[in-house]
Amino acid sequence: QQQVKQSPQSLIVQKGGISIINCAYENTAFDYFPWYQQFPGKGPALLIAIRPDVSEKKEGRFTISFNKSAKQFSLHIMDSQPGDSATYFCAARRKDSSYKLIFGSGTRLLVRP
Amino acid sequence: GAGVSQSPSNKVTEKGKDVELRCDPISGHTALYWYRQSLGQGLEFLIYFQGNSAPDKSGLPSDRFSAERTGGSVSTLTIQRTQQEDSAVYLCASRDTGRNTIYFGEGSWLTVV
């Protein structure tokens, strides 16, 4: 069953705009929520991550907002650039020794010049 | 190299043939994961190795799939009697003990014709 739901499936943003990608999870047994960025032909790479005891984390132009009660978290990309065009995956890590990640279905972001 | 290395990068095989995919994790990383990414889909967990512990095989989709990790380093994912629905990118990832970040390789693109 899908435990992490991600939307939208695709997103087109003008250069300089804000890109927002949303995720919701269905299980409380998660303790870490990373976002991965994947360029065509490459493996996913960690972009930014947050723990559930924090409501927001910002790194440069990338911000995660986390709502524990709603079981939702989102990625905001400020001042979006064409180089940000990629597929973004949210994930949730199982709260056990495996550190296994459950991924969302991905969002394909296109930033137009 | 410093990253997770996978081979082959591309593999085209005939339906019914067996294939082996290799993963060389980051040196010293004790945890190793295999994920599968189908076209336009998220990452699906397949199997997890941690040190000398018994692997977590809970994500393997059928008994045609198996994996081993020799000497706590290199891992091989084997798919027997391949089917067209096995066509996907097979991603390997590794993690250092006690650390959060999972690092992915660039994947092995498998096409079954």
Coordinates of C-alpha atoms in Angstrom, one line a residue:
Chain A
Q1 CA 0.0 0.0 0.0
Q2 CA 1.1 3.5 -0.7
Q3 CA 2.2 5.1 2.5
V4 CA 3.6 8.4 1.1
K5 CA 1.4 10.3 -1.4
Q6 CA 3.0 13.1 -3.5
S7 CA 1.5 15.8 -5.6
P8 CA 1.5 17.2 -8.2
Q9 CA 2.8 14.7 -10.6
S10 CA 4.2 17.5 -12.8
L11 CA 4.8 21.2 -12.3
I12 CA 5.8 24.0 -14.6
V13 CA 7.1 27.2 -13.1
Q14 CA 8.5 30.4 -14.6
K15 CA 12.1 31.3 -13.7
G16 CA 12.1 33.3 -10.4
G17 CA 8.8 31.7 -9.3
I18 CA 8.1 29.5 -6.3
S19 CA 7.8 25.7 -6.8
I20 CA 5.7 23.9 -4.2
I21 CA 5.5 20.1 -3.9
N22 CA 3.4 18.4 -1.3
C23 CA 3.5 15.1 0.4
A24 CA 1.3 13.3 2.9
Y25 CA 2.1 10.1 4.9
E26 CA -0.2 7.5 6.4
N27 CA 1.8 6.0 9.1
T28 CA 3.2 7.6 12.2
A29 CA 6.1 5.2 12.5
F30 CA 8.4 7.5 10.5
D31 CA 11.2 9.6 12.0
Y32 CA 12.9 11.3 9.2
F33 CA 11.6 13.0 6.0
P34 CA 14.1 13.6 3.2
W35 CA 13.6 15.1 -0.2
Y36 CA 15.6 13.7 -3.1
Q37 CA 16.4 15.4 -6.5
Q38 CA 16.9 13.3 -9.6
F39 CA 18.2 14.5 -12.9
P40 CA 17.7 12.4 -16.1
G41 CA 20.1 9.4 -16.2
K42 CA 21.3 10.0 -12.7
G43 CA 20.5 8.4 -9.3
P44 CA 18.5 10.4 -6.7
A45 CA 20.6 12.7 -4.5
L46 CA 19.6 14.0 -1.1
L47 CA 18.5 17.6 -1.3
I48 CA 17.2 18.5 2.2
A49 CA 15.7 16.6 5.1
I50 CA 13.7 17.3 8.3
R51 CA 12.8 15.5 11.5
P52 CA 9.2 15.6 12.8
D53 CA 10.1 17.7 15.9
V54 CA 10.8 20.6 13.6
S55 CA 8.2 22.6 11.7
E56 CA 10.5 24.1 9.1
K57 CA 14.0 23.8 7.7
K58 CA 15.6 26.1 5.2
E59 CA 18.8 25.5 3.2
G60 CA 19.4 28.2 0.7
R61 CA 16.5 28.4 -1.7
F62 CA 15.0 25.2 -0.5
T63 CA 12.6 25.0 2.5
I64 CA 10.7 22.0 4.0
S65 CA 7.6 22.8 5.9
F66 CA 6.3 20.0 8.2
N67 CA 2.9 19.7 9.8
K68 CA 3.0 16.7 12.2
S69 CA -0.7 16.8 13.2
A70 CA -1.8 16.8 9.5
K71 CA 0.9 14.3 8.5
Q72 CA 1.9 16.5 5.7
F73 CA 5.2 18.1 4.5
S74 CA 6.1 20.2 1.5
L75 CA 9.1 21.4 -0.4
H76 CA 9.3 25.0 -1.4
I77 CA 11.9 26.1 -4.0
M78 CA 12.2 29.9 -4.0
D79 CA 13.5 31.9 -7.0
S80 CA 13.2 28.7 -9.1
Q81 CA 15.9 28.4 -11.8
P82 CA 16.0 26.3 -15.0
G83 CA 18.8 24.3 -13.4
D84 CA 16.2 23.1 -10.8
S85 CA 14.4 21.3 -13.5
A86 CA 14.4 17.7 -12.3
T87 CA 12.2 15.1 -10.6
Y88 CA 11.7 15.5 -6.9
F89 CA 10.9 12.7 -4.5
C90 CA 9.7 13.0 -1.0
A91 CA 10.4 10.1 1.3
A92 CA 9.7 8.9 4.9
R93 CA 12.0 6.8 6.9
R94 CA 10.8 3.8 8.9
K95 CA 11.4 4.2 12.6
D96 CA 13.4 1.0 12.9
S97 CA 17.0 -0.1 12.5
S98 CA 16.7 -0.6 8.7
Y99 CA 16.5 3.2 8.0
K100 CA 14.4 2.0 5.0
L101 CA 12.9 4.9 2.9
I102 CA 9.4 4.9 1.6
F103 CA 9.2 7.1 -1.4
G104 CA 6.5 9.2 -3.0
S105 CA 5.7 8.8 -6.7
G106 CA 7.8 11.9 -7.7
T107 CA 7.1 15.3 -9.2
R108 CA 8.6 16.3 -12.5
L109 CA 9.5 20.0 -12.3
L110 CA 10.2 22.2 -15.3
V111 CA 11.4 25.7 -14.8
R112 CA 10.9 27.8 -17.9
P113 CA 13.5 30.6 -18.6
Chain B
G1 CA 35.4 6.1 -7.1
A2 CA 33.8 7.8 -4.2
G3 CA 30.2 7.0 -5.0
V4 CA 28.0 3.9 -5.3
S5 CA 29.0 2.1 -8.5
Q6 CA 26.6 0.0 -10.5
S7 CA 27.0 -2.2 -13.6
P8 CA 25.9 -2.6 -16.2
S9 CA 24.5 0.8 -16.7
N10 CA 22.2 -0.5 -19.5
K11 CA 21.1 -4.0 -20.2
V12 CA 18.7 -5.3 -22.9
T13 CA 17.7 -8.9 -22.4
E14 CA 15.3 -11.3 -24.0
K15 CA 12.2 -12.4 -22.1
G16 CA 13.0 -15.6 -20.1
K17 CA 16.7 -14.9 -19.7
D18 CA 18.4 -14.4 -16.4
V19 CA 20.2 -11.2 -15.5
E20 CA 22.7 -10.1 -12.9
L21 CA 23.1 -6.5 -11.7
R22 CA 26.1 -5.5 -9.7
C23 CA 26.5 -2.9 -7.0
D24 CA 29.7 -1.7 -5.4
P25 CA 28.8 0.5 -2.4
I26 CA 30.7 3.4 -0.9
S27 CA 33.7 2.0 0.9
G28 CA 33.0 1.3 4.5
H29 CA 29.2 1.6 4.2
T30 CA 27.6 -1.3 6.1
A31 CA 24.1 -0.8 4.9
L32 CA 23.1 -1.6 1.3
Y33 CA 19.7 -1.2 -0.4
W34 CA 18.2 -2.2 -3.7
Y35 CA 15.3 -0.1 -5.1
R36 CA 13.4 -0.4 -8.4
Q37 CA 12.2 2.6 -10.4
S38 CA 9.7 2.0 -13.1
L39 CA 9.0 4.6 -15.8
G40 CA 7.3 7.6 -14.2
Q41 CA 7.0 5.9 -10.9
G42 CA 8.5 6.3 -7.5
L43 CA 11.2 4.1 -6.0
E44 CA 10.1 0.7 -4.8
F45 CA 12.1 -1.0 -2.0
L46 CA 13.4 -4.4 -2.9
I47 CA 15.9 -5.6 -0.3
Y48 CA 18.2 -4.4 2.5
F49 CA 21.5 -5.7 3.8
Q50 CA 23.0 -4.6 7.1
G51 CA 26.4 -6.0 8.0
N52 CA 26.2 -9.7 8.7
S53 CA 22.5 -9.7 9.7
A54 CA 19.9 -11.6 7.7
P55 CA 18.8 -9.4 4.8
D56 CA 15.3 -7.8 4.7
K57 CA 13.8 -9.3 1.6
S58 CA 10.3 -8.0 2.2
G59 CA 10.2 -5.9 -1.0
L60 CA 11.2 -8.6 -3.5
P61 CA 8.2 -8.9 -5.9
S62 CA 8.5 -12.6 -6.6
D63 CA 10.8 -15.6 -6.1
R64 CA 12.4 -14.8 -9.5
F65 CA 14.3 -12.0 -7.7
S66 CA 17.2 -12.7 -5.3
A67 CA 20.2 -10.8 -4.1
E68 CA 23.4 -11.5 -2.2
R69 CA 26.1 -9.5 -0.7
T70 CA 29.5 -11.1 -0.5
G71 CA 32.1 -10.1 2.1
G72 CA 29.9 -7.3 3.3
S73 CA 30.7 -5.2 0.2
V74 CA 29.6 -5.9 -3.3
S75 CA 26.1 -7.0 -4.0
T76 CA 24.4 -8.8 -6.9
L77 CA 20.8 -8.6 -7.7
T78 CA 19.6 -11.6 -9.9
I79 CA 16.4 -11.7 -11.8
Q80 CA 15.6 -15.2 -13.2
R81 CA 13.3 -15.8 -16.2
T82 CA 12.9 -12.1 -16.9
Q83 CA 9.5 -10.8 -17.8
Q84 CA 8.6 -7.5 -19.7
E85 CA 7.2 -6.1 -16.5
D86 CA 10.7 -6.3 -15.0
S87 CA 11.9 -3.5 -17.3
A88 CA 12.9 -0.7 -14.9
V89 CA 15.9 1.1 -13.4
Y90 CA 17.4 -0.8 -10.6
L91 CA 19.0 1.5 -8.1
C92 CA 21.5 0.5 -5.4
A93 CA 22.2 2.7 -2.4
S94 CA 24.4 2.5 0.6
R95 CA 24.6 4.2 4.0
D96 CA 27.2 4.5 6.7
T97 CA 26.3 3.0 10.1
G98 CA 24.5 5.5 12.3
R99 CA 24.3 8.1 9.6
N100 CA 21.0 9.3 8.0
T101 CA 22.0 9.8 4.4
I102 CA 21.4 7.1 1.9
Y103 CA 23.5 7.5 -1.3
F104 CA 22.3 6.2 -4.6
G105 CA 24.1 4.9 -7.6
E106 CA 23.1 5.9 -11.1
G107 CA 21.2 2.7 -11.6
S108 CA 21.1 -0.2 -14.1
W109 CA 18.6 0.3 -16.8
L110 CA 17.0 -3.0 -17.6
T111 CA 14.9 -3.6 -20.7
V112 CA 13.3 -6.9 -21.3
V113 CA 12.2 -7.5 -24.9

